[in-house]
Short mmCIF file of C-alpha atoms in Angstrom, two decimals:
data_model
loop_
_atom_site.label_atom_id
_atom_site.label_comp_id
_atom_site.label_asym_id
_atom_site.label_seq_id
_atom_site.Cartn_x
_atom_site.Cartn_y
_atom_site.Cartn_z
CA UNK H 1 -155.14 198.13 -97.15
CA UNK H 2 -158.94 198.77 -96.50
CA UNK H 3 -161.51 196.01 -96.91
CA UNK H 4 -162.60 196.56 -100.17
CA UNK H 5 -159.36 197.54 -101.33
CA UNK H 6 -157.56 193.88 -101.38
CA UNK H 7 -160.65 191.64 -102.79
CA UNK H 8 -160.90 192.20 -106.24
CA UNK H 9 -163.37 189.71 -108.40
CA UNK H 10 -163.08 191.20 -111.79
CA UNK H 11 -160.71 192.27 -114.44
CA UNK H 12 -160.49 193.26 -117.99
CA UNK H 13 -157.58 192.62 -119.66
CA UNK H 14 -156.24 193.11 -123.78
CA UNK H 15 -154.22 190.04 -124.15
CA UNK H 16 -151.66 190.03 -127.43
CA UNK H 17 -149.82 187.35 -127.99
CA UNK H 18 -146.93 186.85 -130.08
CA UNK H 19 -146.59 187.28 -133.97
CA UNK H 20 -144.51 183.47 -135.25
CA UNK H 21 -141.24 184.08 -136.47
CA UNK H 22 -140.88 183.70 -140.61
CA UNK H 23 -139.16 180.60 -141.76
CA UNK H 24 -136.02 180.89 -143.62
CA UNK H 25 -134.94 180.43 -147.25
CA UNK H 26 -131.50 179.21 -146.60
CA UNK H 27 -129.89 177.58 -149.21
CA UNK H 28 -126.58 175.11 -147.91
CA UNK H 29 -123.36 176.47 -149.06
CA UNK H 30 -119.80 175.46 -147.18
CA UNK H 31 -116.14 175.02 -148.93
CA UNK H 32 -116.78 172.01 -149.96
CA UNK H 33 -120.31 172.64 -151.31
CA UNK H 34 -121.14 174.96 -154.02
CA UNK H 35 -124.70 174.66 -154.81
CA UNK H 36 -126.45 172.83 -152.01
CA UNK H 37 -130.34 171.90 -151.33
CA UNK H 38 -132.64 174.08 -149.41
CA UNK H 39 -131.44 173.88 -145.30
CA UNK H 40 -133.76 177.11 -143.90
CA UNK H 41 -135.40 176.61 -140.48
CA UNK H 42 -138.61 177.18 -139.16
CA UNK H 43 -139.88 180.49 -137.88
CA UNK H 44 -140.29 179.88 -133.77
CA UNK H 45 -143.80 179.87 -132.33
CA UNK H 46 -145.18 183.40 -131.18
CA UNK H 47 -145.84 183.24 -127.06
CA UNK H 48 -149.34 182.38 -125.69
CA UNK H 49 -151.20 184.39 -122.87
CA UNK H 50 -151.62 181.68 -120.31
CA UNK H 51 -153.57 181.27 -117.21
CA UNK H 52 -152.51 179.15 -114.33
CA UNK H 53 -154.34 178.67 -111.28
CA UNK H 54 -152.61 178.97 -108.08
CA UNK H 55 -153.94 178.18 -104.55
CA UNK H 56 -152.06 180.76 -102.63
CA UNK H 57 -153.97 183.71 -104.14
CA UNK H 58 -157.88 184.75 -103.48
CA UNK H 59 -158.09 188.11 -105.21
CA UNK H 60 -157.08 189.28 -108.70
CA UNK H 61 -155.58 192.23 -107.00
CA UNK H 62 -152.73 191.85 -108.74
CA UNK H 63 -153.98 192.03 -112.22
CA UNK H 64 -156.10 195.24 -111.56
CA UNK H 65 -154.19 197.64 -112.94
CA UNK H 66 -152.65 195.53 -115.63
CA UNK H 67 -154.40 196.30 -118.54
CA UNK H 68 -152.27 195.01 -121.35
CA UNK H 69 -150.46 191.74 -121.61
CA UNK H 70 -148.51 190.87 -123.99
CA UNK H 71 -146.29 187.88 -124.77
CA UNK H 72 -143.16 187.67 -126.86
CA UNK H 73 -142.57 187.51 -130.55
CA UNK H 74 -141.15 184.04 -132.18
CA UNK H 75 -137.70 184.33 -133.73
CA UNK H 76 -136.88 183.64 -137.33
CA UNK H 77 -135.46 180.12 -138.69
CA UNK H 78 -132.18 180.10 -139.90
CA UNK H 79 -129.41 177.94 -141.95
CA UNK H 80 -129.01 174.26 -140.87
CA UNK H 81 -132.14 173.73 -140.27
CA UNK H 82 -132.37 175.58 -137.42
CA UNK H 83 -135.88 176.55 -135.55
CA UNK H 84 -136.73 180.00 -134.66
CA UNK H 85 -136.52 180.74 -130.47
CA UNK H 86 -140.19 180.09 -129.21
CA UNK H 87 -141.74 183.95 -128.03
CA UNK H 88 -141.76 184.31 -124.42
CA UNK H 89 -145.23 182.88 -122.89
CA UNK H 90 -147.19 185.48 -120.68
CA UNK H 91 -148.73 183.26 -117.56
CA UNK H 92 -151.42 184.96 -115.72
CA UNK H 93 -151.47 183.54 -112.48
CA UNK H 94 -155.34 183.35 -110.70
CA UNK H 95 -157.29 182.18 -107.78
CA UNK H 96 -159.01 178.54 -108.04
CA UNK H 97 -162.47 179.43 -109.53
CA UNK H 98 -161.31 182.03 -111.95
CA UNK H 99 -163.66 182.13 -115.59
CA UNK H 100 -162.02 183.30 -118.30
CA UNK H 101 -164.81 185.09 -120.71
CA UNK H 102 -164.46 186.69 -124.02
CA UNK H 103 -165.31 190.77 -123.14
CA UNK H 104 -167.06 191.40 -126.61
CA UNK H 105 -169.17 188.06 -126.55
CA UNK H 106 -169.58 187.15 -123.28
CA UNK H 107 -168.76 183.58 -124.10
CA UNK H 108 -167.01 181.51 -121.10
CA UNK H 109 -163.80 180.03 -122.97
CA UNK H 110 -162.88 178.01 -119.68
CA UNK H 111 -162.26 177.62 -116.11
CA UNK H 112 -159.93 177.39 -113.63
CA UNK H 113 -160.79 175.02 -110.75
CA UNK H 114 -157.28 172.81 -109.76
CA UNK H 115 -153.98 174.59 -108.28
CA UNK H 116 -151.06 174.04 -111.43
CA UNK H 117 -154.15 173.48 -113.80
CA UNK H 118 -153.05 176.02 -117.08
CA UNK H 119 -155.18 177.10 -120.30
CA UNK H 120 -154.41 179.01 -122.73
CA UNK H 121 -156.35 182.00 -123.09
CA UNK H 122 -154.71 183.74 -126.35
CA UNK H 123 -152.55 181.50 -128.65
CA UNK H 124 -149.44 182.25 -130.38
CA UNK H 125 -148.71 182.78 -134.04
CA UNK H 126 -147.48 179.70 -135.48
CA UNK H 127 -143.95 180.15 -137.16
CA UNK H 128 -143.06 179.56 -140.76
CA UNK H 129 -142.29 176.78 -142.09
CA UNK H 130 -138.66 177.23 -143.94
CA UNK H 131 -137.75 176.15 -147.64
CA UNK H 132 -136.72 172.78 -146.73
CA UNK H 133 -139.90 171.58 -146.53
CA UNK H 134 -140.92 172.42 -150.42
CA UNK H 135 -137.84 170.74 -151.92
CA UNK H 136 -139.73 168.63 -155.13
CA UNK H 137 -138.20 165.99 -157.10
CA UNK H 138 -138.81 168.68 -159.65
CA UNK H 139 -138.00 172.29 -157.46
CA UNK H 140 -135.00 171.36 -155.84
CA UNK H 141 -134.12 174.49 -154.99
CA UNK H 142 -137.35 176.69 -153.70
CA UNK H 143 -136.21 180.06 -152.67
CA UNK H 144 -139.43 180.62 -150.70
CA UNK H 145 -140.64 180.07 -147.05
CA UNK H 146 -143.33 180.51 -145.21
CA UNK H 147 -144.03 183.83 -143.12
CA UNK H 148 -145.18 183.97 -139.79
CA UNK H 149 -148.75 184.28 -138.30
CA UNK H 150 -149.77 187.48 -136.53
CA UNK H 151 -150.69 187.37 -132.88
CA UNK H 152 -153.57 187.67 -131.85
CA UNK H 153 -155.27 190.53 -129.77
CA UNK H 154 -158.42 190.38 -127.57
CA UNK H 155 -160.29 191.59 -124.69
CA UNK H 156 -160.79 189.02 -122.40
CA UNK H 157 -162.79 189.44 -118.79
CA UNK H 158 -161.49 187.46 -115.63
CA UNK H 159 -164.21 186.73 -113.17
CA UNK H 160 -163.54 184.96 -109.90
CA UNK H 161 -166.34 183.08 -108.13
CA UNK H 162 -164.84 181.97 -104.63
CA UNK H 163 -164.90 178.09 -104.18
CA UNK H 164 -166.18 177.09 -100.71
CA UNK H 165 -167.41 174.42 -98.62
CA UNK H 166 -170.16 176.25 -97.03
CA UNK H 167 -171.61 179.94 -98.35
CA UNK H 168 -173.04 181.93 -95.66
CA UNK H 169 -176.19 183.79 -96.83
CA UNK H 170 -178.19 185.98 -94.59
CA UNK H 171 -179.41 190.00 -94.18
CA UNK H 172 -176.62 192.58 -92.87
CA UNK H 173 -175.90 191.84 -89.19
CA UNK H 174 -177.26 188.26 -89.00
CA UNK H 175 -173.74 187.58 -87.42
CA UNK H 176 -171.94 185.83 -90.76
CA UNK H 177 -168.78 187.48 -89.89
CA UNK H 178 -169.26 187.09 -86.08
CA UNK H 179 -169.35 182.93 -86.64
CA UNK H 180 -166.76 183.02 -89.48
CA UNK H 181 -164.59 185.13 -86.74
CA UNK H 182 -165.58 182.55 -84.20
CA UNK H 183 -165.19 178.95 -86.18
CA UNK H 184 -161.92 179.92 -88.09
CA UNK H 185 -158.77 182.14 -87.64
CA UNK H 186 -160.44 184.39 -90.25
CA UNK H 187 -160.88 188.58 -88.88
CA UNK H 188 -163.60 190.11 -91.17
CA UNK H 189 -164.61 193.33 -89.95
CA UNK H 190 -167.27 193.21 -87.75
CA UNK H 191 -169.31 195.87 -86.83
CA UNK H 192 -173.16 197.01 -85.17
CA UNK H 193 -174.80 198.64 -88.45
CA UNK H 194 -175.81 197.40 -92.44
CA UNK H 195 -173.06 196.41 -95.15
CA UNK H 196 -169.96 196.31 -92.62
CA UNK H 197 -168.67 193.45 -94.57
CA UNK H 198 -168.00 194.25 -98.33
CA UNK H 199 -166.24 191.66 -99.78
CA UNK H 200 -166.50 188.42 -99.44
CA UNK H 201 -164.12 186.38 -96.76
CA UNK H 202 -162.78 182.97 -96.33
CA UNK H 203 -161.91 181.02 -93.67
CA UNK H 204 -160.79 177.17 -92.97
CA UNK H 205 -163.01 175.60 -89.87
CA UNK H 206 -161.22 172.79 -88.47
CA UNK H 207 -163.53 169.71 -87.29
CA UNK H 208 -162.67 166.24 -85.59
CA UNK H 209 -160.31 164.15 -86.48
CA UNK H 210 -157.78 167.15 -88.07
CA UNK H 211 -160.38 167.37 -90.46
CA UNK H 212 -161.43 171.05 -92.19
CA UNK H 213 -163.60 172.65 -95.04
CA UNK H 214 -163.46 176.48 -95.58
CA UNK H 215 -166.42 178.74 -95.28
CA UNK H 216 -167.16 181.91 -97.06
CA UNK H 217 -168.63 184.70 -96.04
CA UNK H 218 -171.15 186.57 -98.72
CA UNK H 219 -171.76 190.32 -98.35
CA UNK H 220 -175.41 190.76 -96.98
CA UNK H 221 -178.45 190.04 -99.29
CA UNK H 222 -181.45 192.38 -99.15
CA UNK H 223 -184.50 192.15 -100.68
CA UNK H 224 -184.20 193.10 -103.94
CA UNK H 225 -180.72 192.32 -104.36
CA UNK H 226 -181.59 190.33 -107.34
CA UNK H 227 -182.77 193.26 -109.52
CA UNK H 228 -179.36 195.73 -108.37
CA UNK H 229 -180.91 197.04 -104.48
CA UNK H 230 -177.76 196.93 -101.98
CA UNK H 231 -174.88 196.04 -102.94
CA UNK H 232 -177.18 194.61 -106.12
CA UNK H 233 -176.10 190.96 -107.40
CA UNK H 234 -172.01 191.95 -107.21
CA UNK H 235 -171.43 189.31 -104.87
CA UNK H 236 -174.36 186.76 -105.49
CA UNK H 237 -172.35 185.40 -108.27
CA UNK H 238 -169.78 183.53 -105.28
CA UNK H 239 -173.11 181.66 -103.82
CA UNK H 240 -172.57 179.75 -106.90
CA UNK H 241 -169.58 177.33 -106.08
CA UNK H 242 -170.62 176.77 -102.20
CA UNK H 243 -171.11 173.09 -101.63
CA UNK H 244 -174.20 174.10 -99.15
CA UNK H 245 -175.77 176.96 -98.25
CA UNK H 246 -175.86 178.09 -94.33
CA UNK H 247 -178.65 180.18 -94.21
CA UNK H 248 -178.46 182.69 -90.84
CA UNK H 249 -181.54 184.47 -89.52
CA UNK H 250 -181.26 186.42 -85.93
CA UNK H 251 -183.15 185.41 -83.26
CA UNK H 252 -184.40 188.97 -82.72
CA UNK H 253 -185.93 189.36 -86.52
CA UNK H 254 -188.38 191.89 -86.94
CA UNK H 255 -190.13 189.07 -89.39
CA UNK H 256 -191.31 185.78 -88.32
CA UNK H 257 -188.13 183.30 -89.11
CA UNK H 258 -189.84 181.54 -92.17
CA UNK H 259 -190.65 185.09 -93.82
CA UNK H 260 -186.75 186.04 -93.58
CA UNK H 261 -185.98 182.95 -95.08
CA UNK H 262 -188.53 183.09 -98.12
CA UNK H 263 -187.18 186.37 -99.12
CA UNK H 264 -183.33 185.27 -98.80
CA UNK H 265 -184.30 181.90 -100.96
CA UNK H 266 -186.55 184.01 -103.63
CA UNK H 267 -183.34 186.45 -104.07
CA UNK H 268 -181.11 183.44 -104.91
CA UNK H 269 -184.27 181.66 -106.91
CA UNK H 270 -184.21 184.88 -108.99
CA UNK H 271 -180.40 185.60 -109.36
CA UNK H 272 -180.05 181.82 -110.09
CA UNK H 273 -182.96 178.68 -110.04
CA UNK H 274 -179.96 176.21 -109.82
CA UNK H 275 -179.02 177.34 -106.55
CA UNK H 276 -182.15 175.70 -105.67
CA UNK H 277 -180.80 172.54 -105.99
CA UNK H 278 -177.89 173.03 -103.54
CA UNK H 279 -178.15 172.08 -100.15
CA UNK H 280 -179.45 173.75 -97.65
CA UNK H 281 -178.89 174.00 -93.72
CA UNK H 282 -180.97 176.88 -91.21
CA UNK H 283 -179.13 178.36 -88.25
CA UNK H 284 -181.25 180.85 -86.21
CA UNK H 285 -178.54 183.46 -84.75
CA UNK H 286 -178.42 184.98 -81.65
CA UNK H 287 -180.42 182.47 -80.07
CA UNK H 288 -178.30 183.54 -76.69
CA UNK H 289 -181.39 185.87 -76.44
CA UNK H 290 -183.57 182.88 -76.21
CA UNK H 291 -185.04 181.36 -72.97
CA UNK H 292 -186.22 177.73 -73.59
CA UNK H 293 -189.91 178.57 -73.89
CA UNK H 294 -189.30 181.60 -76.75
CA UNK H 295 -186.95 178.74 -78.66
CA UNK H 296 -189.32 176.18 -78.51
CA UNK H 297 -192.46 178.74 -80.10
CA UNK H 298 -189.56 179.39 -82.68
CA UNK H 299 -188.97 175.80 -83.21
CA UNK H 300 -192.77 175.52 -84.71
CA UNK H 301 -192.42 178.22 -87.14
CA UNK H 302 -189.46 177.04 -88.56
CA UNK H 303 -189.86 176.21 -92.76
CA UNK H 304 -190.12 173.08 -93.18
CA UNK H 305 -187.65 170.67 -95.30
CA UNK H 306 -184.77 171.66 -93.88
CA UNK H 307 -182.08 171.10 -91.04
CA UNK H 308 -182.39 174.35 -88.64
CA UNK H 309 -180.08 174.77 -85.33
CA UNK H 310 -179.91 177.44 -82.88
CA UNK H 311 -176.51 178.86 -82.32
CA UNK H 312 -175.10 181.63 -80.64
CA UNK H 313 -171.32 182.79 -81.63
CA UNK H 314 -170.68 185.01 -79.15
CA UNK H 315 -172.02 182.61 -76.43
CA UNK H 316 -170.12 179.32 -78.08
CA UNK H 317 -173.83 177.52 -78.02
CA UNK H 318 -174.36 175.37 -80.70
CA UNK H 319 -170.97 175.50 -82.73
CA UNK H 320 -170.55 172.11 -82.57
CA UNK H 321 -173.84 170.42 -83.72
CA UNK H 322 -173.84 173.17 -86.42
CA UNK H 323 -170.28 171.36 -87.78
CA UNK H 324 -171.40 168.50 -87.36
CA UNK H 325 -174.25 169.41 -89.53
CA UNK H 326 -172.59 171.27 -91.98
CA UNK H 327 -170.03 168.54 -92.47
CA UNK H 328 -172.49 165.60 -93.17
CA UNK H 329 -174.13 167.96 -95.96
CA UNK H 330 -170.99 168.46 -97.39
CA UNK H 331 -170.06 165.04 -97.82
CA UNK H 332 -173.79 163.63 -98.16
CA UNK H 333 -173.83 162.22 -101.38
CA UNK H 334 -176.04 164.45 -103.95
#
């Protein structure tokens, strides 16, 4: 498969679930009985549409092309008091970080943030209740029984925003997917000209002591991105559930290193003020290309207010203090 073939962030799906089953106006009747009381079961529960999370996917690839769900009808009650089968559930299974939204509305109905962690996105017609139940001192003998409820039917959007550690944010070709190919055992594409990476890609970093947090890397911002220029705000949207925010400027910037970073932190300001609030950690790129005097010029430009490192992934320099970094802003308490 092709990069942008296997990452898939967003679905549409009509969900139907099952119609209950009616309840049944059974009256008793054996040899030895001629005229017995009212014995009809319940009508069995229509099926819900369900979503589970599971941690062993990342994509809703598999729910691309599956348009229409729906879950299984409840059976009818019968004599004896016996219940209608339950419809068959439908389980939708999703990444961690998966929002269910209503597609007419917009409304988030819920999210999905724990592996085994289920909701239910669509419920199931509730069966009839049989004649049993309305047996009076007075009506002994009802010959009536509830009927099922219909299923339900809706369009319902599925919206994955990746869960990560640490988000990488920077221009195309700051070198996201060079350190994410360098740090983890993650292979993004990686090549010398704009938008190579198009999806988003995770990777695990191990650190000391058999520790690890996972790091994802965001398709490039550009200026504008915000308002739709680039690949537009598509991918801005997994920024969101990143712990802290490694911003990466090259070393060989055509702007001065504090202008680069402005314009990244205005895009995210504008997509989202509350990503404002996240932490925040600076690692100048490329910095290879630096002799000692150049980095130290560099070093007085840098914005001020937050934790900058020079680092080189192609060289190995500075991989370590940058973990160490990242790792006591992800566990620093807010």
């Amino acid at each position: 498969m092709s990069q942008g073939s296997n990452f898939v962030d967003y679905v549409k799906i009509c969900c139907r679930s099952g119609k209950g089953g009616a309840g049944s106006t059974h009256l008793h009747r054996d040899k030895h009985t001629a005229k017995g009381g009212p014995d009809g079961g319940d009508g069995g529960r229509g099926g819900h549409v369900i979503v589970k999370g599971n941690a062993q996917l990342w994509t809703l690839l598999h729910l691309k092309f599956r348009k229409h769900v729906m879950a299984g009808d409840g059976d009818s009650g019968s004599s004896g008091l016996s219940t209608g089968k339950t419809g068959r559930d439908e389980i939708l299974e999703v990444p961690m970080g998966t929002i269910a939204k209503d597609a007419e509305t917009g409304e988030v109905l819920f999210e999905i943030t724990k592996d085994g962690e289920t909701k239910i996105l669509t419920n199931g017609g509730r069966g009839g209740l049989g004649n049993w139940h309305f047996k009076t001192a007075t009506q002994q003998t009802p010959r009536y029984a509830q009927p099922g409820e219909p299923g339900q039917e809706h369009w319902n959007i599925l919206e994955l925003k990746l869960l990560a550690d640490v988000g990488l944010v920077g221009f195309p070709n700051a070198g996201k997917s060079t350190l994410l190919s360098v740090v983890s055992a993650a292979k993004p594409e990686i090549a010398d000209y704009a938008f190579t990476t198009l999806v988003p890609n995770l990777g695990i970093v191990a650190y000391r002591g058999n520790k690890s947090f996972v790091m994802a890397d965001i398709p490039g911002i550009i200026e504008g991105a915000s308002k739709g220029k680039g690949l537009g705000f598509r991918f801005l949207r997994h920024i969101e559930r990143n712990s802290v925010l490694l911003f990466m400027i090259p070393a060989d910037t055509n702007r001065s290193i504090k202008e680069e970073y402005d314009i990244l932190l205005n895009e995210l300001a504008e997509y989202n003020p509350e990503l404002m609030h996240k932490p925040r950690v600076l690692a100048i790129t490329k910095s290879d290309l630096l002799d000692d005097e150049l980095q130290q010029e560099m070093k007085a430009e840098l914005p001020e207010g937050i934790p900058a490192i020079f680092i080189s992934a192609v060289a190995q320099q500075g991989l370590d203090p940058l973990k160490d970094l990242l790792w006591k802003e992800i566990n620093s308490p807010s």
